[in-house]
């Protein structure tokens, strides 16, 4: 049954129904990891390509593990083939790397028919990620650079009150004096809600003496 290619060499590969069962479960479990990553992501724009990479990566890993089996020769062949591929995508956040590795690990465990390990590992990993998301260890925070010029330094406390209302965390980075004897400040801020940036800037601009107000995302703080 399912003898579609009778002329190819006969290896001890699993039956087609077992392969399909394993690939479907690798898709399901890697999708659970990817959905957990999306629900606990705290950035401005969620990278959809990264979501797809986690889901598809689990399937590919399961397929490779089933193809290799317990053959050292096949394992070396796959290793040599993968060495040709150069992955140059930069991942700044270690948390994203761990989620990608978790998605690949589900496929790895499924590929060697370790269903219990894959199910339990996915469950515990996603539960741990969810718990940490609602604690002080929330994962990545996008630090935003806020800079402005102020002609009267005595009004800085008013601006800091506005920052405290809209921001989870703030910190002064640099202070400089320009040619017109105005103070140039640069803060890092972590917004409570990224969708309120426009309102935040509007409130800041209402303070008399504020000019050259600028805000942009500059870095990601890890864990």
GROMACS .gro file of C-alpha atoms in nm:
model
  223
    1UNK     CA    1   0.000   0.000   0.000
    2UNK     CA    2   0.119   0.357  -0.082
    3UNK     CA    3   0.400   0.204  -0.292
    4UNK     CA    4   0.419   0.510  -0.517
    5UNK     CA    5   0.790   0.491  -0.602
    6UNK     CA    6   0.883   0.123  -0.636
    7UNK     CA    7   1.216   0.190  -0.809
    8UNK     CA    8   1.377   0.383  -0.523
    9UNK     CA    9   1.603   0.208  -0.267
   10UNK     CA   10   1.425   0.059   0.031
   11UNK     CA   11   1.508   0.224   0.362
   12UNK     CA   12   1.352   0.160   0.699
   13UNK     CA   13   1.133   0.466   0.688
   14UNK     CA   14   0.808   0.475   0.891
   15UNK     CA   15   0.474   0.408   0.726
   16UNK     CA   16   0.304   0.698   0.551
   17UNK     CA   17   0.020   0.714   0.802
   18UNK     CA   18   0.272   0.747   1.086
   19UNK     CA   19   0.459   1.020   0.901
   20UNK     CA   20   0.140   1.219   0.841
   21UNK     CA   21   0.036   1.176   1.204
   22UNK     CA   22   0.373   1.303   1.327
   23UNK     CA   23   0.379   1.601   1.089
   24UNK     CA   24   0.027   1.707   1.185
   25UNK     CA   25   0.115   1.696   1.555
   26UNK     CA   26   0.437   1.889   1.494
   27UNK     CA   27   0.230   2.154   1.319
   28UNK     CA   28  -0.017   2.169   1.609
   29UNK     CA   29   0.245   2.190   1.883
   30UNK     CA   30   0.469   2.441   1.705
   31UNK     CA   31   0.158   2.650   1.641
   32UNK     CA   32   0.081   2.645   2.014
   33UNK     CA   33   0.431   2.777   2.084
   34UNK     CA   34   0.395   3.045   1.814
   35UNK     CA   35   0.054   3.155   1.945
   36UNK     CA   36   0.195   3.178   2.298
   37UNK     CA   37   0.477   3.395   2.167
   38UNK     CA   38   0.227   3.623   1.995
   39UNK     CA   39   0.008   3.656   2.305
   40UNK     CA   40   0.304   3.741   2.528
   41UNK     CA   41   0.479   3.972   2.277
   42UNK     CA   42   0.515   4.329   2.401
   43UNK     CA   43   0.656   4.509   2.101
   44UNK     CA   44   0.500   4.767   1.870
   45UNK     CA   45   0.450   4.550   1.562
   46UNK     CA   46   0.437   4.173   1.581
   47UNK     CA   47   0.666   4.008   1.321
   48UNK     CA   48   0.435   3.780   1.122
   49UNK     CA   49   0.726   3.620   0.940
   50UNK     CA   50   0.869   3.509   1.275
   51UNK     CA   51   0.534   3.345   1.360
   52UNK     CA   52   0.542   3.149   1.035
   53UNK     CA   53   0.908   3.058   1.088
   54UNK     CA   54   0.825   2.894   1.422
   55UNK     CA   55   0.533   2.694   1.282
   56UNK     CA   56   0.708   2.582   0.964
   57UNK     CA   57   1.035   2.520   1.149
   58UNK     CA   58   0.869   2.261   1.371
   59UNK     CA   59   0.738   2.072   1.069
   60UNK     CA   60   1.075   2.080   0.892
   61UNK     CA   61   1.257   1.958   1.202
   62UNK     CA   62   1.017   1.666   1.243
   63UNK     CA   63   1.058   1.574   0.878
   64UNK     CA   64   1.437   1.581   0.904
   65UNK     CA   65   1.444   1.369   1.219
   66UNK     CA   66   1.222   1.104   1.059
   67UNK     CA   67   1.437   1.110   0.745
   68UNK     CA   68   1.758   1.065   0.946
   69UNK     CA   69   1.623   0.796   1.177
   70UNK     CA   70   1.909   0.613   1.348
   71UNK     CA   71   2.141   0.633   1.046
   72UNK     CA   72   2.470   0.810   1.106
   73UNK     CA   73   2.533   0.842   0.733
   74UNK     CA   74   2.200   1.016   0.674
   75UNK     CA   75   2.264   1.243   0.970
   76UNK     CA   76   2.599   1.350   0.830
   77UNK     CA   77   2.442   1.405   0.490
   78UNK     CA   78   2.172   1.632   0.633
   79UNK     CA   79   2.433   1.818   0.838
   80UNK     CA   80   2.638   1.881   0.525
   81UNK     CA   81   2.335   1.998   0.331
   82UNK     CA   82   2.228   2.237   0.608
   83UNK     CA   83   2.580   2.381   0.626
   84UNK     CA   84   2.527   2.523   0.278
   85UNK     CA   85   2.237   2.739   0.399
   86UNK     CA   86   2.338   3.068   0.558
   87UNK     CA   87   2.090   3.219   0.803
   88UNK     CA   88   2.175   3.588   0.827
   89UNK     CA   89   1.859   3.707   1.000
   90UNK     CA   90   1.947   3.898   1.316
   91UNK     CA   91   1.741   3.822   1.628
   92UNK     CA   92   1.814   4.079   1.899
   93UNK     CA   93   1.592   3.943   2.174
   94UNK     CA   94   1.707   3.619   2.344
   95UNK     CA   95   1.344   3.548   2.427
   96UNK     CA   96   1.260   3.521   2.055
   97UNK     CA   97   1.551   3.282   2.012
   98UNK     CA   98   1.418   3.061   2.292
   99UNK     CA   99   1.069   3.051   2.139
  100UNK     CA  100   1.214   2.959   1.801
  101UNK     CA  101   1.422   2.686   1.965
  102UNK     CA  102   1.112   2.562   2.152
  103UNK     CA  103   0.917   2.537   1.826
  104UNK     CA  104   1.201   2.344   1.663
  105UNK     CA  105   1.227   2.120   1.968
  106UNK     CA  106   0.864   2.016   1.934
  107UNK     CA  107   0.938   1.896   1.582
  108UNK     CA  108   1.256   1.726   1.698
  109UNK     CA  109   1.076   1.530   1.969
  110UNK     CA  110   0.790   1.439   1.737
  111UNK     CA  111   1.037   1.332   1.470
  112UNK     CA  112   1.182   1.066   1.701
  113UNK     CA  113   0.828   0.970   1.812
  114UNK     CA  114   0.869   1.118   2.158
  115UNK     CA  115   0.507   1.231   2.171
  116UNK     CA  116   0.487   1.242   2.550
  117UNK     CA  117   0.804   1.451   2.572
  118UNK     CA  118   0.681   1.691   2.305
  119UNK     CA  119   0.333   1.729   2.455
  120UNK     CA  120   0.456   1.777   2.811
  121UNK     CA  121   0.740   2.007   2.708
  122UNK     CA  122   0.513   2.230   2.501
  123UNK     CA  123   0.256   2.250   2.780
  124UNK     CA  124   0.506   2.339   3.051
  125UNK     CA  125   0.696   2.586   2.830
  126UNK     CA  126   0.382   2.775   2.727
  127UNK     CA  127   0.251   2.781   3.084
  128UNK     CA  128   0.583   2.917   3.210
  129UNK     CA  129   0.589   3.184   2.938
  130UNK     CA  130   0.234   3.287   3.026
  131UNK     CA  131   0.309   3.308   3.398
  132UNK     CA  132   0.622   3.515   3.343
  133UNK     CA  133   0.426   3.748   3.117
  134UNK     CA  134   0.204   3.850   3.408
  135UNK     CA  135   0.490   3.902   3.653
  136UNK     CA  136   0.770   4.156   3.677
  137UNK     CA  137   0.972   3.932   3.444
  138UNK     CA  138   0.766   4.018   3.139
  139UNK     CA  139   1.015   3.953   2.865
  140UNK     CA  140   1.120   4.217   2.619
  141UNK     CA  141   1.053   4.586   2.666
  142UNK     CA  142   1.095   4.830   2.381
  143UNK     CA  143   1.285   5.130   2.508
  144UNK     CA  144   1.194   5.446   2.325
  145UNK     CA  145   1.419   5.747   2.290
  146UNK     CA  146   1.246   6.073   2.386
  147UNK     CA  147   1.430   6.398   2.316
  148UNK     CA  148   1.322   6.762   2.349
  149UNK     CA  149   1.456   7.114   2.400
  150UNK     CA  150   1.345   7.317   2.700
  151UNK     CA  151   1.414   7.688   2.748
  152UNK     CA  152   1.325   7.680   3.116
  153UNK     CA  153   1.471   7.386   3.317
  154UNK     CA  154   1.225   7.459   3.602
  155UNK     CA  155   0.947   7.314   3.386
  156UNK     CA  156   1.114   6.974   3.365
  157UNK     CA  157   0.912   6.834   3.663
  158UNK     CA  158   0.589   6.903   3.473
  159UNK     CA  159   0.717   6.700   3.179
  160UNK     CA  160   0.826   6.419   3.410
  161UNK     CA  161   0.473   6.406   3.556
  162UNK     CA  162   0.336   6.351   3.205
  163UNK     CA  163   0.600   6.081   3.146
  164UNK     CA  164   0.498   5.905   3.467
  165UNK     CA  165   0.136   5.899   3.347
  166UNK     CA  166   0.210   5.749   3.006
  167UNK     CA  167   0.524   5.549   3.071
  168UNK     CA  168   0.602   5.236   3.268
  169UNK     CA  169   0.965   5.335   3.315
  170UNK     CA  170   1.173   5.644   3.240
  171UNK     CA  171   1.537   5.741   3.272
  172UNK     CA  172   1.753   6.040   3.184
  173UNK     CA  173   2.026   5.965   2.932
  174UNK     CA  174   2.188   6.292   2.833
  175UNK     CA  175   2.161   6.665   2.901
  176UNK     CA  176   2.322   6.923   2.673
  177UNK     CA  177   2.323   7.299   2.631
  178UNK     CA  178   2.271   7.431   2.277
  179UNK     CA  179   2.391   7.757   2.122
  180UNK     CA  180   2.078   7.944   2.228
  181UNK     CA  181   2.137   7.851   2.593
  182UNK     CA  182   1.849   7.601   2.586
  183UNK     CA  183   1.866   7.264   2.756
  184UNK     CA  184   1.848   6.957   2.533
  185UNK     CA  185   1.726   6.644   2.716
  186UNK     CA  186   1.719   6.283   2.606
  187UNK     CA  187   1.524   6.023   2.806
  188UNK     CA  188   1.458   5.656   2.753
  189UNK     CA  189   1.095   5.563   2.815
  190UNK     CA  190   0.893   5.241   2.811
  191UNK     CA  191   0.539   5.319   2.707
  192UNK     CA  192   0.244   5.169   2.890
  193UNK     CA  193   0.043   5.159   2.568
  194UNK     CA  194   0.226   5.211   2.240
  195UNK     CA  195  -0.099   5.320   2.073
  196UNK     CA  196  -0.102   5.638   2.290
  197UNK     CA  197   0.223   5.783   2.158
  198UNK     CA  198   0.041   6.059   1.970
  199UNK     CA  199  -0.151   6.165   2.279
  200UNK     CA  200   0.167   6.150   2.484
  201UNK     CA  201   0.349   6.384   2.245
  202UNK     CA  202   0.051   6.617   2.235
  203UNK     CA  203   0.047   6.649   2.614
  204UNK     CA  204   0.421   6.714   2.616
  205UNK     CA  205   0.392   6.985   2.351
  206UNK     CA  206   0.134   7.179   2.557
  207UNK     CA  207   0.402   7.274   2.808
  208UNK     CA  208   0.529   7.622   2.725
  209UNK     CA  209   0.893   7.630   2.621
  210UNK     CA  210   0.911   7.276   2.481
  211UNK     CA  211   1.044   7.245   2.125
  212UNK     CA  212   1.209   6.992   1.893
  213UNK     CA  213   1.008   6.713   2.054
  214UNK     CA  214   1.098   6.375   1.908
  215UNK     CA  215   1.028   6.016   1.997
  216UNK     CA  216   1.143   5.695   1.828
  217UNK     CA  217   1.218   5.337   1.923
  218UNK     CA  218   1.587   5.271   1.964
  219UNK     CA  219   1.649   4.940   2.138
  220UNK     CA  220   1.508   4.633   2.308
  221UNK     CA  221   1.584   4.551   2.668
  222UNK     CA  222   1.598   4.176   2.722
  223UNK     CA  223   1.396   4.004   2.990
   0.00000   0.00000   0.00000
